[in-house]
Amino acid sequence: MNAADLPPTNGDNPDWDSGTAELGHILKPGQLDLSHKVILYLDDITVSFDGFRALNKLSLTIDAGELRCIIGPNGAGKTTMMDVITGKTRPDEGTVFFGQTIDLTRLSEPEIAHMGIGRKFQKPTIFENHTVFENLELAMKTDKRVWRSLFATLDSAAGDRIAETLQLIRLTTDADRLAGLLSHGQKQWLEIGMLLMQEPKLLLLDEPVAGMTDEETERTGELFLSLAGRHSLVVVEHDMAFVKQLGGKVTVLHEGSVLAEGSLEEVQADQRVIEVYLGR
Amino acid sequence: MRPSPARTPFIVRLGASFDARGWRLSGLFAAFALIAVPVMHLALPADHPLHLSTWFITLVGKILCYAIVAVAMDLIWGYGGILSLGHGLFFALGGYGFGMYLMRQIGRDGSYQSDLPDFMVFLDWKELPWFWVGSDSFLWAVLLVLVVPALIAFVFGYFAFRSRIKGVYFSIITQALTYAAMLLFFRNETGFGGNNGFTDFKRILGHPITAPETRVVLFALSALALIGTLLLARYLVRSKFGRVLTAIRDAESRVMFIGYNPLWYKLFVWTLSAMLCAVAGALYVPQVGIINPSEMSVGNSIEIAIWVAVGGRGTLIGPVIGAFLVNLAKSWFTVSFPEYWLFFLGTLFIVATLYLPQGVVGLWLRLRARRRGKGAAAGEPPAAVAKGVGA
């Protein structure tokens, strides 16, 4: 799989390079400001559930175009972190900024999705009673207000776009099948395809290769690598071989905050990380 | 759905919601309601074997109104996954809105020969309350029927859906809503005739309301309203809106994370459903000649859900069939074994829920699929069965 297979996503999107002007720059409302080459700032985030601190003063930054892996034992706060970024959970303390200007703690889930953050759940979440084609159609980046949906028709450009994504996720022959009838790995791919249809700038992927065969896992890794650069990706994963294949910077979460950060070799050599994973 | 030319006029796209068979059936039904029924009722002598009695016209006309309610219920329950147990409220509000006009049409022909409706004279009121102003106008009545239930549904729905109230909690709140409204309408001071409601209507647009010609016209209007409701509903569920709606039903969080706000989708279909119920109520009241607060009772609203469950959720045509089956059974039962009706209804609901998840339409589709599937190894169910798409 190479870049030519990919749908035309954000490569030539003008607001991807926004804010590089020498003397200040003007942003339209909702436009992403990447002038400092950082796409996501989490600062001092604390989230408590009934006294349990799921996130404890978590601070993390993701660079534009980066492919970041997040690992950590169960209960380290990985999924809660994604909930905070996507607006599902409001932090008790701390700030979340998308680019320099967009405060995510003040936006709802659909608004955050519109800003350009796509999320893949741990359990594949697709529309099982819709066909594969319809799943992609619903996810496609477009005006998603009621009035538009009432009168929407699919033009040929949109049809082409869906066809390209179908090819990319290797579900072309399954386009008219109900999504609920796909295999587990195919469902994972369909959800990734839906994410791509949204043309997000930041993709959050929660255990994207769980339940996939080795071959599927490897193909997924290739896909992610080809997306990095044009998109920023945050991958939560337990599969160390997969993390190794992705090769980017790794962040280890433990008890709701960052324990270590660096290349996979560095964090694997870190004494505290070994303690956390192996127990004392 | 596959790419199609974008600039097809809306009316053509609306018409394309029915396939050829759908239009044939609608045409047959319209011919029956607009031509056969008037001829058989008005032209044939009462002792002719094909003569349709007033009883028949009233009964079927009433069930046509119920069928509209059932389709409205299917839109929110079958497709939106929102079970309302208070839809009788919107039906009754539509009935009351139009009933106000019918009360004013009585004029001075009431028992007290007053300009005021009888119940106001009885309460010793000297003038019409402010909310009765304009009720002598037919157009104002139509406006009331459309706007008041829609407004109440919109405001209620906005707060309920914004607070993300779902499932059984939503059902219980709707039940409480209709019950509270019933208690309010039972009070004489509310200004809607208390527990007697409105009755003894004389005229509609100047025509005597019990005249056979008037009945035939009301029957035809109900039939047309049902066809219109089905067409609109079919368009909605086949549109992208419909696909988003069923997606919300199946995986609401995914819908939010791909950028749709479920609030407005739910609110649109909820308000539309309430308006359809109100139109049905307004057509119902002149045909049965009475509206009182018992229409808002909790039992009535639950019955609506039973029609839909028996006919087949998420099929649109199923609820129409369900409304006819249950109400025809009811009119027979309540004459022959009145004390057993509720037991029968309860049993029917349980049986439908346990053994017929998609009602009689689902049963029929499954039987047909089995007949066709014989010989061929049926690996996966046909999409039509799994998606529950009827005619």
XYZ file of C-alpha atoms in Angstrom, chain B residues 221-386:
166
model
C -59.856 13.281 3.846
C -58.670 10.776 6.433
C -57.721 8.320 3.694
C -55.792 11.006 1.798
C -54.084 12.121 4.996
C -52.974 8.547 5.607
C -51.535 8.221 2.102
C -49.789 11.579 2.509
C -48.373 10.530 5.878
C -47.049 7.285 4.444
C -45.477 9.081 1.500
C -43.781 11.642 3.720
C -42.618 8.975 6.156
C -41.278 6.798 3.344
C -39.379 9.759 1.932
C -37.879 10.525 5.333
C -36.683 7.021 6.082
C -35.162 6.638 2.621
C -33.365 9.987 2.825
C -29.995 10.579 4.410
C -31.946 11.953 7.362
C -33.512 8.517 7.797
C -30.140 6.802 7.681
C -28.774 9.159 10.336
C -31.889 8.530 12.434
C -31.478 4.751 12.397
C -27.761 5.238 13.033
C -28.641 7.229 16.156
C -30.940 4.392 17.207
C -28.148 1.819 16.783
C -24.983 3.652 17.903
C -25.612 7.166 19.124
C -22.078 7.857 20.344
C -20.610 6.955 16.947
C -23.049 9.369 15.316
C -21.874 12.154 17.627
C -18.207 11.422 17.005
C -18.648 11.655 13.247
C -20.116 15.109 13.704
C -23.912 14.843 13.776
C -25.757 16.390 16.672
C -28.422 13.822 17.583
C -30.426 16.467 19.462
C -31.711 18.165 16.309
C -32.362 14.928 14.475
C -34.420 13.550 17.342
C -36.177 16.835 17.857
C -37.166 17.101 14.199
C -38.671 13.642 13.969
C -40.279 13.963 17.407
C -41.985 17.251 16.552
C -43.059 16.006 13.137
C -44.490 12.885 14.726
C -46.471 14.995 17.203
C -47.855 17.130 14.365
C -48.983 14.076 12.418
C -50.771 12.815 15.540
C -52.465 16.192 15.930
C -53.721 16.135 12.342
C -55.102 12.652 12.969
C -56.813 13.900 16.128
C -58.381 16.812 14.268
C -59.802 14.423 11.640
C -60.964 12.012 14.334
C -63.058 14.373 16.443
C -65.671 15.386 13.827
C -66.089 11.732 12.851
C -66.699 10.341 16.336
C -68.414 13.507 17.593
C -66.678 13.776 20.947
C -63.328 14.615 22.549
C -62.701 14.377 26.268
C -59.668 14.017 28.540
C -59.840 10.212 28.533
C -58.077 10.402 25.158
C -55.023 11.494 27.158
C -55.181 8.502 29.474
C -52.012 6.459 29.779
C -53.764 3.350 28.457
C -54.593 5.004 25.153
C -50.985 5.922 24.527
C -49.793 2.427 25.367
C -52.315 1.054 22.894
C -50.648 3.081 20.144
C -47.364 1.323 20.886
C -49.167 -2.033 20.699
C -50.530 -1.297 17.215
C -46.999 -0.592 16.058
C -45.499 -3.638 17.767
C -48.167 -5.972 16.366
C -47.915 -4.608 12.839
C -44.128 -4.431 12.742
C -41.772 -1.733 13.939
C -39.647 0.032 11.382
C -41.774 -0.994 8.406
C -44.254 1.939 8.112
C -46.892 -0.238 6.459
C -46.871 -2.612 9.440
C -48.239 -0.062 11.909
C -51.140 0.644 9.522
C -51.923 -3.069 9.444
C -51.465 -3.249 13.213
C -53.843 -0.342 13.822
C -56.501 -2.063 11.698
C -56.033 -5.527 13.200
C -56.080 -4.397 16.818
C -58.947 -1.936 16.426
C -61.135 -4.285 14.414
C -60.502 -6.916 17.079
C -61.318 -4.329 19.725
C -64.642 -3.342 18.177
C -65.635 -7.007 18.030
C -64.308 -7.893 21.502
C -65.811 -4.943 23.313
C -69.241 -5.994 22.042
C -68.909 -9.757 22.500
C -66.664 -10.064 25.599
C -66.157 -6.559 26.940
C -64.517 -7.682 30.190
C -61.761 -9.668 28.420
C -60.519 -6.998 26.034
C -57.656 -5.736 28.176
C -56.461 -9.282 28.874
C -56.491 -9.999 25.171
C -54.599 -6.783 24.421
C -51.952 -7.560 27.041
C -51.512 -11.104 25.729
C -51.223 -9.798 22.196
C -48.476 -7.386 23.224
C -46.504 -10.089 25.020
C -46.826 -12.526 22.136
C -45.838 -9.887 19.602
C -42.808 -8.830 21.660
C -41.588 -12.376 22.318
C -42.289 -14.128 19.041
C -42.811 -11.434 16.424
C -40.055 -8.850 16.889
C -41.081 -7.292 13.588
C -44.783 -7.966 13.882
C -46.947 -9.439 11.176
C -44.924 -7.762 8.437
C -41.728 -9.380 9.709
C -43.517 -12.728 9.869
C -44.700 -12.356 6.299
C -41.236 -11.358 5.065
C -39.680 -14.330 6.819
C -42.204 -16.754 5.346
C -41.650 -15.314 1.892
C -37.868 -15.498 2.277
C -38.160 -19.129 3.363
C -40.290 -20.006 0.361
C -37.835 -18.339 -1.999
C -34.782 -19.590 -0.169
C -35.763 -23.255 -0.540
C -33.061 -25.081 -2.461
C -30.596 -22.209 -2.273
C -28.518 -22.306 0.884
C -29.566 -19.168 2.762
C -26.269 -18.104 4.318
C -27.289 -14.689 5.490
C -30.728 -13.172 5.838
C -31.818 -10.999 2.926
C -31.227 -7.329 3.603
C -34.965 -6.696 3.425
C -35.587 -8.907 6.459
C -32.649 -7.646 8.446
